[in-house]
mmCIF file of C-alpha atoms in Angstrom:
data_model
loop_
_atom_site.group_PDB
_atom_site.id
_atom_site.type_symbol
_atom_site.label_atom_id
_atom_site.label_comp_id
_atom_site.label_asym_id
_atom_site.label_seq_id
_atom_site.Cartn_x
_atom_site.Cartn_y
_atom_site.Cartn_z
ATOM 1 C CA MET A 135 115.396 208.788 76.973
ATOM 2 C CA PHE A 136 118.754 209.541 78.882
ATOM 3 C CA LEU A 137 120.929 208.050 76.447
ATOM 4 C CA ILE A 138 119.454 210.138 73.879
ATOM 5 C CA LEU A 139 120.152 213.517 75.869
ATOM 6 C CA LEU A 140 123.591 212.035 76.912
ATOM 7 C CA GLY A 141 124.371 211.452 73.025
ATOM 8 C CA ILE A 142 123.116 214.900 71.881
ATOM 9 C CA MET A 143 125.401 216.421 74.632
ATOM 10 C CA GLN A 144 128.449 214.495 73.875
ATOM 11 C CA ILE A 145 127.611 215.334 69.756
ATOM 12 C CA ALA A 146 127.616 218.970 70.939
ATOM 13 C CA PHE A 147 130.665 218.744 73.203
ATOM 14 C CA GLY A 148 132.574 216.921 70.205
ATOM 15 C CA TRP A 149 131.710 219.696 67.694
ATOM 16 C CA TYR A 150 132.628 222.605 69.885
ATOM 17 C CA ALA A 151 136.145 220.678 70.552
ATOM 18 C CA PHE A 152 136.483 220.175 66.913
ATOM 19 C CA ARG A 153 135.711 223.692 66.076
ATOM 20 C CA ASN A 154 137.647 225.199 69.125
ATOM 21 C CA PRO A 155 140.688 222.784 70.176
ATOM 22 C CA ASP A 156 142.654 225.612 71.418
ATOM 23 C CA SER A 157 139.808 227.320 73.852
ATOM 24 C CA ASP A 158 140.552 227.922 77.358
ATOM 25 C CA TRP A 159 137.482 225.261 78.159
ATOM 26 C CA MET A 160 139.363 222.627 76.174
ATOM 27 C CA ARG A 161 142.708 223.813 77.922
ATOM 28 C CA MET A 162 141.112 223.603 81.435
ATOM 29 C CA LEU A 163 139.883 219.892 80.580
ATOM 30 C CA ALA A 164 143.034 218.716 79.343
ATOM 31 C CA ARG A 165 144.948 220.595 82.269
ATOM 32 C CA ILE A 166 147.294 222.745 80.068
ATOM 33 C CA PRO A 167 148.396 225.833 81.248
ATOM 34 C CA GLU A 168 147.508 229.005 79.253
ATOM 35 C CA ASP A 169 150.911 230.190 78.714
ATOM 36 C CA VAL A 170 151.999 226.843 76.651
ATOM 37 C CA GLU A 171 151.657 227.094 72.952
ATOM 38 C CA GLN A 172 150.194 224.382 71.222
ATOM 39 C CA ASP A 173 151.305 223.255 67.844
ATOM 40 C CA ASP A 174 149.377 221.865 64.777
ATOM 41 C CA SER A 175 150.224 218.107 65.699
ATOM 42 C CA ASP A 176 148.542 218.666 69.319
ATOM 43 C CA LEU A 177 145.394 220.792 68.056
ATOM 44 C CA PHE A 178 145.016 217.811 65.566
ATOM 45 C CA LYS A 179 144.850 214.910 68.129
ATOM 46 C CA SER A 180 142.359 217.022 70.171
ATOM 47 C CA GLN A 181 140.228 216.852 66.879
ATOM 48 C CA ILE A 182 140.481 213.418 66.622
ATOM 49 C CA TYR A 183 139.557 212.962 70.098
ATOM 50 C CA SER A 184 136.563 215.343 69.376
ATOM 51 C CA VAL A 185 135.707 213.328 66.107
ATOM 52 C CA ILE A 186 135.536 210.159 68.495
ATOM 53 C CA THR A 187 133.551 211.706 71.377
ATOM 54 C CA ALA A 188 131.033 212.643 68.769
ATOM 55 C CA PHE A 189 130.883 209.168 67.216
ATOM 56 C CA ILE A 190 130.363 207.767 70.598
ATOM 57 C CA GLY A 191 127.680 210.397 71.117
ATOM 58 C CA VAL A 192 125.812 209.151 67.596
ATOM 59 C CA ILE A 193 125.842 205.268 69.357
ATOM 60 C CA PHE A 194 124.228 206.440 72.603
ATOM 61 C CA ILE A 195 121.232 207.807 70.474
ATOM 62 C CA LEU A 196 120.912 204.684 68.327
ATOM 63 C CA ILE A 197 121.024 202.993 71.549
ATOM 64 C CA GLY A 198 118.429 205.341 73.061
ATOM 65 C CA LEU A 199 116.307 205.009 69.942
ATOM 66 C CA SER A 200 116.302 201.393 69.937
ATOM 67 C CA TYR A 201 114.929 201.264 73.656
ATOM 68 C CA TYR A 202 112.609 203.755 72.764
ATOM 69 C CA PHE A 203 111.270 201.902 69.544
ATOM 70 C CA ASP A 204 111.582 198.417 70.881
ATOM 71 C CA GLU A 205 107.839 197.656 70.587
ATOM 72 C CA PHE A 206 107.141 199.202 67.065
ATOM 73 C CA PRO A 207 109.570 197.814 64.405
ATOM 74 C CA ILE A 208 108.440 200.160 61.666
ATOM 75 C CA GLN A 209 109.043 203.124 63.405
ATOM 76 C CA THR A 210 112.738 201.788 64.301
ATOM 77 C CA PHE A 211 113.221 201.159 60.763
ATOM 78 C CA ILE A 212 111.861 204.528 59.425
ATOM 79 C CA THR A 213 113.636 206.265 62.200
ATOM 80 C CA SER A 214 117.083 204.534 60.816
ATOM 81 C CA LEU A 215 116.336 205.519 57.351
ATOM 82 C CA LEU A 216 116.222 209.207 58.433
ATOM 83 C CA LEU A 217 118.889 209.111 60.575
ATOM 84 C CA GLY A 218 121.003 206.704 57.939
ATOM 85 C CA GLY A 219 120.041 209.524 55.184
ATOM 86 C CA ALA A 220 121.285 212.466 57.386
ATOM 87 C CA GLY A 221 124.709 210.530 58.185
ATOM 88 C CA ILE A 222 125.197 209.757 54.173
ATOM 89 C CA ALA A 223 124.412 213.291 53.478
ATOM 90 C CA ILE A 224 126.955 214.778 56.053
ATOM 91 C CA GLY A 225 129.507 212.192 54.821
ATOM 92 C CA VAL A 226 128.929 213.180 51.282
ATOM 93 C CA VAL A 227 129.706 216.667 52.078
ATOM 94 C CA ALA A 228 132.606 216.154 54.060
ATOM 95 C CA LEU A 229 133.858 213.662 51.116
ATOM 96 C CA LEU A 230 133.285 216.351 48.399
ATOM 97 C CA ARG A 231 134.371 219.620 50.292
ATOM 98 C CA PRO A 232 136.843 218.755 53.412
ATOM 99 C CA GLU A 233 137.666 222.477 53.297
ATOM 100 C CA SER A 234 134.183 223.558 54.172
ATOM 101 C CA ARG A 235 134.024 226.124 56.672
ATOM 102 C CA TRP A 236 131.849 223.696 58.711
ATOM 103 C CA PHE A 237 134.823 221.580 59.230
ATOM 104 C CA LYS A 238 137.491 224.130 59.942
ATOM 105 C CA ARG A 239 138.986 225.528 63.373
ATOM 106 C CA ARG A 240 137.204 228.513 64.632
ATOM 107 C CA GLY A 241 139.261 231.461 63.440
ATOM 108 C CA GLU A 242 141.605 229.598 60.994
ATOM 109 C CA ASP A 243 142.129 231.554 57.785
ATOM 110 C CA GLY A 244 145.361 229.578 56.510
ATOM 111 C CA GLU A 245 146.187 226.774 54.212
ATOM 112 C CA ASP A 246 144.371 223.469 54.675
ATOM 113 C CA ILE A 247 146.947 220.989 56.080
ATOM 114 C CA GLU A 248 147.030 217.726 54.624
ATOM 115 C CA PRO A 249 146.264 215.614 57.805
ATOM 116 C CA ARG A 250 143.069 217.609 58.407
ATOM 117 C CA ILE A 251 141.880 217.105 54.894
ATOM 118 C CA TRP A 252 142.670 213.239 55.251
ATOM 119 C CA LEU A 253 140.941 213.218 58.569
ATOM 120 C CA MET A 254 138.152 214.812 56.935
ATOM 121 C CA LYS A 255 137.376 212.346 54.069
ATOM 122 C CA LEU A 256 138.230 209.524 56.595
ATOM 123 C CA ALA A 257 135.165 210.955 58.867
ATOM 124 C CA GLY A 258 133.300 211.137 55.369
ATOM 125 C CA ILE A 259 133.960 207.444 54.497
ATOM 126 C CA THR A 260 133.223 206.283 58.104
ATOM 127 C CA MET A 261 129.870 208.055 58.288
ATOM 128 C CA ILE A 262 128.872 206.795 54.979
ATOM 129 C CA GLY A 263 129.545 203.303 56.082
ATOM 130 C CA ILE A 264 128.189 203.505 59.460
ATOM 131 C CA SER A 265 125.123 205.246 58.183
ATOM 132 C CA ILE A 266 124.395 202.463 55.540
ATOM 133 C CA LEU A 267 125.004 199.666 58.205
ATOM 134 C CA THR A 268 122.787 201.353 60.410
ATOM 135 C CA MET A 269 119.992 201.174 58.012
ATOM 136 C CA LEU A 270 120.787 197.589 56.798
ATOM 137 C CA LEU A 271 120.981 196.292 60.273
ATOM 138 C CA SER A 272 117.631 198.064 61.456
ATOM 139 C CA ALA A 273 115.819 196.131 58.585
ATOM 140 C CA GLN A 274 116.142 193.041 61.174
ATOM 141 C CA HIS A 275 113.348 194.772 63.284
ATOM 142 C CA LEU A 276 110.832 194.489 60.365
ATOM 143 C CA PHE A 277 110.966 190.504 60.268
ATOM 144 C CA SER A 278 111.063 190.113 64.290
#
């Protein structure tokens, strides 16, 4: 249960850091003074780190669920189908609409920069791949 809660907290922190890479809280954690101006490459790096943090949170949730459903293989498979389906849906949205407001920095109204669109498409492809892999690998619990 602890791993599931830790994963949820990491996903929430990763989402906040992705949407607000220049917030005071992020500056405090990175020890960047308030008077220093960050350019787009620094903000892009912090967004990449936040995506990695959210990915680790998803891994923690899956590990926690595997411990929780260790005795019941059909529940593990059904849960992985639900999580995998949600992951595929999020990945498809990220692929088809990388300029969506859900994937932008808070307060950003300007043109989309190419590295951010590339990052969102890469994150969408990765999310679809990991979701399919999760669904396929959980089928082994049905036969054990």
